[in-house]
């Protein structure tokens, strides 16, 4: 069943206000959350709204955070999210990076004491409005085993980079550093489908196709799946994200990162505060004239689009193409939600006396 962006936005705003968010923060959070749905990352959209509410009920999210800078230089800052919704903390921190880039040429912001911030790409894309390159990283709940390990030590730790062009759409890379994000397993579970080999290992470190493999004590695998296919590179990328996001800011890192699900308790001996993020904004004209750069980006993108596809494929894609095309479609035709998600949201509405969409 499909729902319009406005319908889901209105419902989400009202639920977030019920848990104590200001109207401004609720609108910011709803915009970030629904960006996932319209761009086709269904696992990170309204399907997770009840997860945020449960964290608030467990007193692990502060609905009225005092977002503030605790350390800064002309081009860098550390932001304390005060336990707020990552959906609110991240836009604040990205704006700090952009503001610093306006004066210093580049801006770099590391964040501590935050929570899950939605999809990485939407934050990086904020820089595009200012002729800047945007970078967005975050660590996450430890569900990933390093190459050759059975222990869960890292999160899916995404990397997003947004680069403006002129006539061409922007280049937007938004990827997990695992073979697949955990949200894709959640979707497979709802659809009662198996996972491809190379996504998960069981509790003993053996490959499994069960979408419940992680819930049963197994782990997600780094990008590459196994050593022969380069999993050590995915492990390395995920580690860099963890260090930039948390070791640099004072957040929890590695196995100490608090879990997203409310039924699992945070580590009894944390090494930092909350979850960590890292943001960058780079003013194009700090390197070369922006129009000149964007013209060359058009040429770069155009040439890659002309690359000869392999047999059976229609065209070569540029990072950001599938999400952009899906966003245009869903803003017109509506956002599809699976029945289990609809049932979950209806229950949430009933709980807080917020009318579900008719």
Tab-separated table of C-alpha atoms in Angstrom, residues 3-350:
chain	number	residue	atom	x	y	z
A	3	UNK	CA	1.267	6.627	1.205
A	4	UNK	CA	2.210	10.182	0.275
A	5	UNK	CA	5.252	11.890	1.730
A	6	UNK	CA	2.983	14.489	3.364
A	7	UNK	CA	0.839	11.819	5.047
A	8	UNK	CA	3.810	10.011	6.553
A	9	UNK	CA	5.546	13.255	7.464
A	10	UNK	CA	2.517	14.543	9.349
A	11	UNK	CA	2.132	11.260	11.267
A	12	UNK	CA	5.849	11.134	12.127
A	13	UNK	CA	5.917	14.748	13.344
A	14	UNK	CA	2.959	14.143	15.657
A	15	UNK	CA	4.496	10.964	17.132
A	16	UNK	CA	7.824	12.717	17.785
A	17	UNK	CA	6.045	15.627	19.447
A	18	UNK	CA	4.247	13.120	21.687
A	19	UNK	CA	7.603	11.925	23.043
A	20	UNK	CA	8.607	15.508	23.792
A	21	UNK	CA	10.381	16.814	20.687
A	22	UNK	CA	9.884	20.462	19.813
A	23	UNK	CA	7.962	21.101	16.605
A	24	UNK	CA	11.169	22.249	14.882
A	25	UNK	CA	13.111	19.145	15.917
A	26	UNK	CA	10.188	16.877	15.020
A	27	UNK	CA	10.046	18.402	11.526
A	28	UNK	CA	13.805	18.029	11.081
A	29	UNK	CA	13.734	14.416	12.255
A	30	UNK	CA	10.738	13.550	10.059
A	31	UNK	CA	12.443	15.035	6.990
A	32	UNK	CA	15.608	12.999	7.612
A	33	UNK	CA	13.697	9.806	8.387
A	34	UNK	CA	11.472	10.034	5.300
A	35	UNK	CA	14.442	10.812	3.068
A	36	UNK	CA	15.257	7.120	3.454
A	37	UNK	CA	11.791	6.046	2.312
A	38	UNK	CA	11.655	8.269	-0.752
A	39	UNK	CA	15.186	7.244	-1.783
A	40	UNK	CA	14.387	3.545	-1.493
A	41	UNK	CA	16.262	2.761	1.715
A	42	UNK	CA	13.090	1.379	3.268
A	43	UNK	CA	14.874	-0.173	6.250
A	44	UNK	CA	15.931	3.252	7.579
A	45	UNK	CA	12.672	5.170	7.170
A	46	UNK	CA	9.357	5.153	9.042
A	47	UNK	CA	9.839	1.432	9.654
A	48	UNK	CA	12.286	2.527	12.368
A	49	UNK	CA	10.067	5.129	14.005
A	50	UNK	CA	8.906	2.742	16.726
A	51	UNK	CA	12.548	1.811	17.390
A	52	UNK	CA	13.368	5.421	18.240
A	53	UNK	CA	10.288	5.613	20.474
A	54	UNK	CA	11.349	2.481	22.357
A	55	UNK	CA	14.808	3.978	22.947
A	56	UNK	CA	13.110	7.093	24.345
A	57	UNK	CA	10.961	4.901	26.601
A	58	UNK	CA	14.145	3.191	27.819
A	59	UNK	CA	15.525	6.658	28.690
A	60	UNK	CA	18.249	6.328	26.065
A	61	UNK	CA	17.117	9.255	23.888
A	62	UNK	CA	16.780	12.838	25.083
A	63	UNK	CA	13.865	14.455	23.245
A	64	UNK	CA	15.001	17.968	24.233
A	65	UNK	CA	18.797	17.925	23.807
A	66	UNK	CA	21.098	20.871	24.356
A	67	UNK	CA	23.197	20.574	21.200
A	68	UNK	CA	26.485	22.380	21.670
A	69	UNK	CA	30.097	22.639	20.560
A	70	UNK	CA	32.578	21.478	23.207
A	71	UNK	CA	35.800	22.140	21.290
A	72	UNK	CA	36.614	23.998	18.074
A	73	UNK	CA	39.172	25.624	15.818
A	74	UNK	CA	38.429	27.764	12.740
A	75	UNK	CA	37.913	24.636	10.614
A	76	UNK	CA	37.060	21.867	13.130
A	77	UNK	CA	34.635	21.185	15.956
A	78	UNK	CA	33.417	18.511	18.324
A	79	UNK	CA	29.652	18.549	18.927
A	80	UNK	CA	27.994	17.036	22.005
A	81	UNK	CA	24.589	15.680	20.974
A	82	UNK	CA	23.373	15.468	24.598
A	83	UNK	CA	21.768	12.084	23.911
A	84	UNK	CA	19.411	13.531	21.311
A	85	UNK	CA	17.888	11.879	18.267
A	86	UNK	CA	20.647	11.406	15.702
A	87	UNK	CA	18.047	12.608	13.191
A	88	UNK	CA	18.316	16.020	14.884
A	89	UNK	CA	21.946	15.989	16.030
A	90	UNK	CA	23.355	15.205	12.575
A	91	UNK	CA	21.734	18.146	10.703
A	92	UNK	CA	22.994	20.493	13.442
A	93	UNK	CA	26.556	19.153	13.177
A	94	UNK	CA	26.553	19.164	9.371
A	95	UNK	CA	25.504	22.817	9.436
A	96	UNK	CA	28.441	23.569	11.727
A	97	UNK	CA	30.756	21.943	9.157
A	98	UNK	CA	29.186	23.977	6.339
A	99	UNK	CA	29.445	27.234	8.295
A	100	UNK	CA	33.116	26.593	9.009
A	101	UNK	CA	33.774	25.770	5.361
A	102	UNK	CA	32.231	29.097	4.333
A	103	UNK	CA	34.988	30.945	6.179
A	104	UNK	CA	37.893	28.479	6.371
A	105	UNK	CA	37.430	26.643	3.058
A	106	UNK	CA	36.745	23.313	4.735
A	107	UNK	CA	34.848	22.271	7.861
A	108	UNK	CA	35.263	19.051	9.854
A	109	UNK	CA	32.991	18.051	12.715
A	110	UNK	CA	33.133	14.987	14.922
A	111	UNK	CA	30.132	14.168	17.141
A	112	UNK	CA	29.685	12.311	20.412
A	113	UNK	CA	26.694	11.477	22.623
A	114	UNK	CA	24.319	10.917	19.702
A	115	UNK	CA	22.082	8.131	18.387
A	116	UNK	CA	21.238	6.528	15.030
A	117	UNK	CA	21.073	9.312	12.416
A	118	UNK	CA	19.133	7.753	9.518
A	119	UNK	CA	20.770	7.430	6.104
A	120	UNK	CA	24.252	8.889	5.751
A	121	UNK	CA	23.658	10.361	2.295
A	122	UNK	CA	21.011	12.901	3.272
A	123	UNK	CA	23.475	14.693	5.573
A	124	UNK	CA	26.285	14.776	3.003
A	125	UNK	CA	23.844	16.184	0.433
A	126	UNK	CA	23.257	19.315	2.544
A	127	UNK	CA	26.629	20.586	1.302
A	128	UNK	CA	25.453	20.520	-2.329
A	129	UNK	CA	23.290	23.608	-1.746
A	130	UNK	CA	26.452	25.621	-1.084
A	131	UNK	CA	28.689	24.401	-3.947
A	132	UNK	CA	30.488	22.167	-1.476
A	133	UNK	CA	31.453	18.515	-1.296
A	134	UNK	CA	29.788	16.830	1.682
A	135	UNK	CA	31.030	13.859	3.689
A	136	UNK	CA	29.049	11.914	6.282
A	137	UNK	CA	30.192	8.955	8.413
A	138	UNK	CA	28.762	7.230	11.469
A	139	UNK	CA	29.535	4.243	13.611
A	140	UNK	CA	26.740	1.892	14.615
A	141	UNK	CA	25.713	-1.059	16.782
A	142	UNK	CA	28.368	-3.829	16.744
A	143	UNK	CA	26.927	-6.456	14.393
A	144	UNK	CA	29.967	-7.014	12.151
A	145	UNK	CA	32.826	-9.458	12.604
A	146	UNK	CA	36.262	-8.375	11.387
A	147	UNK	CA	37.913	-10.671	8.847
A	148	UNK	CA	38.912	-13.967	10.536
A	149	UNK	CA	36.842	-13.188	13.677
A	150	UNK	CA	33.670	-14.615	15.220
A	151	UNK	CA	33.194	-11.605	17.517
A	152	UNK	CA	30.957	-8.691	16.590
A	153	UNK	CA	33.214	-5.656	16.803
A	154	UNK	CA	32.016	-3.031	14.301
A	155	UNK	CA	28.806	-1.552	12.953
A	156	UNK	CA	27.746	-1.305	9.330
A	157	UNK	CA	29.541	2.081	9.524
A	158	UNK	CA	28.415	3.829	6.315
A	159	UNK	CA	30.330	6.291	4.167
A	160	UNK	CA	28.538	8.986	2.167
A	161	UNK	CA	30.084	11.540	-0.185
A	162	UNK	CA	28.034	14.077	-2.179
A	163	UNK	CA	29.678	16.015	-5.034
A	164	UNK	CA	27.931	18.754	-7.030
A	165	UNK	CA	27.794	18.897	-10.821
A	166	UNK	CA	26.347	21.429	-13.243
A	167	UNK	CA	23.824	20.029	-15.737
A	168	UNK	CA	24.240	16.473	-14.495
A	169	UNK	CA	22.681	15.322	-11.202
A	170	UNK	CA	25.124	15.259	-8.283
A	171	UNK	CA	27.357	12.278	-7.563
A	172	UNK	CA	26.064	10.778	-4.292
A	173	UNK	CA	27.807	7.739	-2.847
A	174	UNK	CA	25.998	6.270	0.174
A	175	UNK	CA	27.242	2.821	1.163
A	176	UNK	CA	27.654	0.576	4.159
A	177	UNK	CA	31.117	-0.866	4.737
A	178	UNK	CA	29.509	-4.300	5.020
A	179	UNK	CA	28.375	-6.558	2.195
A	180	UNK	CA	24.806	-5.620	3.152
A	181	UNK	CA	23.285	-3.269	5.719
A	182	UNK	CA	21.403	-4.816	8.648
A	183	UNK	CA	18.249	-3.104	7.449
A	184	UNK	CA	18.219	-5.353	4.396
A	185	UNK	CA	18.057	-8.364	6.719
A	186	UNK	CA	15.066	-6.791	8.460
A	187	UNK	CA	13.304	-6.503	5.101
A	188	UNK	CA	14.143	-10.126	4.220
A	189	UNK	CA	12.731	-11.209	7.588
A	190	UNK	CA	9.467	-9.360	6.887
A	191	UNK	CA	9.286	-10.941	3.438
A	192	UNK	CA	10.380	-14.363	4.800
A	193	UNK	CA	13.184	-14.632	2.257
A	194	UNK	CA	16.726	-16.012	2.542
A	195	UNK	CA	19.863	-13.873	2.463
A	196	UNK	CA	22.478	-14.298	-0.287
A	197	UNK	CA	25.657	-16.136	0.630
A	198	UNK	CA	28.374	-13.749	1.720
A	199	UNK	CA	26.145	-11.461	3.765
A	200	UNK	CA	26.199	-13.256	7.124
A	201	UNK	CA	28.096	-15.824	9.143
A	202	UNK	CA	26.605	-17.938	11.954
A	203	UNK	CA	27.788	-17.953	15.566
A	204	UNK	CA	30.590	-20.376	14.642
A	205	UNK	CA	31.836	-18.265	11.742
A	206	UNK	CA	30.307	-20.412	8.987
A	207	UNK	CA	28.439	-18.909	6.013
A	208	UNK	CA	24.646	-18.894	6.366
A	209	UNK	CA	21.680	-17.726	4.306
A	210	UNK	CA	19.299	-17.403	7.254
A	211	UNK	CA	18.027	-13.810	7.563
A	212	UNK	CA	17.934	-14.528	11.323
A	213	UNK	CA	21.641	-15.363	11.371
A	214	UNK	CA	22.602	-12.203	13.247
A	215	UNK	CA	19.736	-12.529	15.735
A	216	UNK	CA	20.852	-16.112	16.393
A	217	UNK	CA	24.312	-14.995	17.454
A	218	UNK	CA	26.040	-14.688	14.087
A	219	UNK	CA	27.365	-11.537	12.441
A	220	UNK	CA	27.260	-9.412	9.343
A	221	UNK	CA	30.353	-9.620	7.149
A	222	UNK	CA	32.572	-6.738	6.016
A	223	UNK	CA	32.330	-5.563	2.418
A	224	UNK	CA	33.761	-8.364	0.284
A	225	UNK	CA	32.297	-11.181	2.374
A	226	UNK	CA	35.490	-13.201	2.817
A	227	UNK	CA	39.258	-12.709	2.600
A	228	UNK	CA	39.450	-14.028	-0.983
A	229	UNK	CA	36.957	-11.374	-2.105
A	230	UNK	CA	38.531	-8.511	-0.176
A	231	UNK	CA	36.709	-8.491	3.173
A	232	UNK	CA	39.868	-7.116	4.776
A	233	UNK	CA	39.254	-3.930	2.758
A	234	UNK	CA	35.681	-3.605	4.036
A	235	UNK	CA	36.993	-4.268	7.555
A	236	UNK	CA	39.545	-1.501	7.079
A	237	UNK	CA	36.976	0.995	5.794
A	238	UNK	CA	34.598	0.242	8.672
A	239	UNK	CA	37.452	0.713	11.120
A	240	UNK	CA	38.316	4.146	9.690
A	241	UNK	CA	34.676	5.234	10.039
A	242	UNK	CA	34.658	4.043	13.669
A	243	UNK	CA	37.851	5.924	14.512
A	244	UNK	CA	36.838	9.168	12.787
A	245	UNK	CA	33.339	9.063	14.295
A	246	UNK	CA	34.115	8.005	17.836
A	247	UNK	CA	37.771	7.778	18.857
A	248	UNK	CA	38.168	11.324	17.522
A	249	UNK	CA	35.068	12.706	19.260
A	250	UNK	CA	34.867	10.851	22.555
A	251	UNK	CA	31.925	8.611	21.616
A	252	UNK	CA	31.810	4.851	22.159
A	253	UNK	CA	33.619	2.763	19.570
A	254	UNK	CA	33.922	-0.862	18.454
A	255	UNK	CA	32.045	-3.324	20.691
A	256	UNK	CA	31.166	-0.554	23.170
A	257	UNK	CA	28.786	1.221	20.757
A	258	UNK	CA	25.256	1.123	22.272
A	259	UNK	CA	22.760	-1.078	20.389
A	260	UNK	CA	19.927	0.504	18.406
A	261	UNK	CA	17.365	-1.940	19.785
A	262	UNK	CA	15.955	-0.997	23.186
A	263	UNK	CA	15.746	-4.588	24.470
A	264	UNK	CA	19.562	-4.880	24.486
A	265	UNK	CA	21.357	-2.985	27.223
A	266	UNK	CA	24.343	-0.753	26.459
A	267	UNK	CA	27.765	-2.007	27.523
A	268	UNK	CA	28.092	-1.806	31.340
A	269	UNK	CA	31.521	-0.167	31.039
A	270	UNK	CA	31.330	2.399	28.201
A	271	UNK	CA	34.513	3.976	26.865
A	272	UNK	CA	32.779	7.142	25.638
A	273	UNK	CA	29.454	8.903	25.288
A	274	UNK	CA	26.722	7.566	23.004
A	275	UNK	CA	27.139	7.031	19.263
A	276	UNK	CA	29.592	8.980	17.082
A	277	UNK	CA	29.404	10.714	13.688
A	278	UNK	CA	31.831	12.590	11.464
A	279	UNK	CA	30.990	15.281	8.897
A	280	UNK	CA	32.980	17.209	6.343
A	281	UNK	CA	32.227	20.126	4.049
A	282	UNK	CA	34.693	21.262	1.388
A	283	UNK	CA	34.118	24.490	-0.501
A	284	UNK	CA	34.798	23.831	-4.194
A	285	UNK	CA	36.257	27.275	-4.770
A	286	UNK	CA	38.832	26.586	-2.074
A	287	UNK	CA	40.421	24.377	-4.747
A	288	UNK	CA	39.302	25.775	-8.118
A	289	UNK	CA	36.432	27.903	-9.482
A	290	UNK	CA	33.164	26.121	-8.674
A	291	UNK	CA	31.654	26.498	-12.173
A	292	UNK	CA	34.839	25.125	-13.743
A	293	UNK	CA	34.823	22.146	-11.384
A	294	UNK	CA	31.134	21.404	-11.970
A	295	UNK	CA	31.617	21.537	-15.746
A	296	UNK	CA	34.334	18.912	-15.420
A	297	UNK	CA	32.099	16.855	-13.128
A	298	UNK	CA	29.496	16.921	-15.905
A	299	UNK	CA	32.137	15.579	-18.278
A	300	UNK	CA	33.244	12.923	-15.776
A	301	UNK	CA	29.679	11.753	-15.168
A	302	UNK	CA	28.743	11.922	-18.851
A	303	UNK	CA	31.700	9.800	-19.911
A	304	UNK	CA	31.006	7.156	-17.274
A	305	UNK	CA	27.372	7.028	-18.402
A	306	UNK	CA	28.647	6.257	-21.912
A	307	UNK	CA	30.766	3.325	-20.700
A	308	UNK	CA	29.833	0.136	-22.564
A	309	UNK	CA	27.599	-2.066	-20.388
A	310	UNK	CA	28.136	-5.805	-20.088
A	311	UNK	CA	25.711	-8.161	-21.757
A	312	UNK	CA	22.292	-8.137	-20.120
A	313	UNK	CA	22.688	-4.680	-18.567
A	314	UNK	CA	21.033	-1.591	-19.977
A	315	UNK	CA	23.466	1.062	-18.757
A	316	UNK	CA	26.230	1.991	-16.336
A	317	UNK	CA	24.966	3.808	-13.246
A	318	UNK	CA	26.489	6.737	-11.399
A	319	UNK	CA	26.338	6.646	-7.577
A	320	UNK	CA	23.057	8.284	-6.597
A	321	UNK	CA	21.166	7.394	-9.806
A	322	UNK	CA	18.900	4.654	-8.380
A	323	UNK	CA	17.964	6.715	-5.320
A	324	UNK	CA	17.302	9.872	-7.354
A	325	UNK	CA	15.094	8.038	-9.848
A	326	UNK	CA	13.174	6.305	-7.071
A	327	UNK	CA	12.709	9.595	-5.203
A	328	UNK	CA	11.100	11.200	-8.250
A	329	UNK	CA	8.802	8.190	-8.623
A	330	UNK	CA	7.815	7.918	-4.957
A	331	UNK	CA	7.171	11.617	-4.517
A	332	UNK	CA	4.657	11.291	-7.336
A	333	UNK	CA	3.201	7.814	-6.760
A	334	UNK	CA	3.616	7.484	-3.009
A	335	UNK	CA	5.814	5.474	-0.648
A	336	UNK	CA	5.064	1.738	-0.424
A	337	UNK	CA	4.975	0.205	3.056
A	338	UNK	CA	4.901	-3.490	3.912
A	339	UNK	CA	1.941	-4.729	5.959
A	340	UNK	CA	4.063	-5.462	9.082
A	341	UNK	CA	5.319	-1.849	8.988
A	342	UNK	CA	1.781	-0.478	8.592
A	343	UNK	CA	0.594	-2.603	11.538
A	344	UNK	CA	3.520	-1.357	13.655
A	345	UNK	CA	2.782	2.290	12.839
A	346	UNK	CA	-0.946	1.852	13.504
A	347	UNK	CA	-0.117	0.423	16.938
A	348	UNK	CA	2.196	3.368	17.580
A	349	UNK	CA	-0.558	5.806	16.626
A	350	UNK	CA	-3.041	4.088	18.917
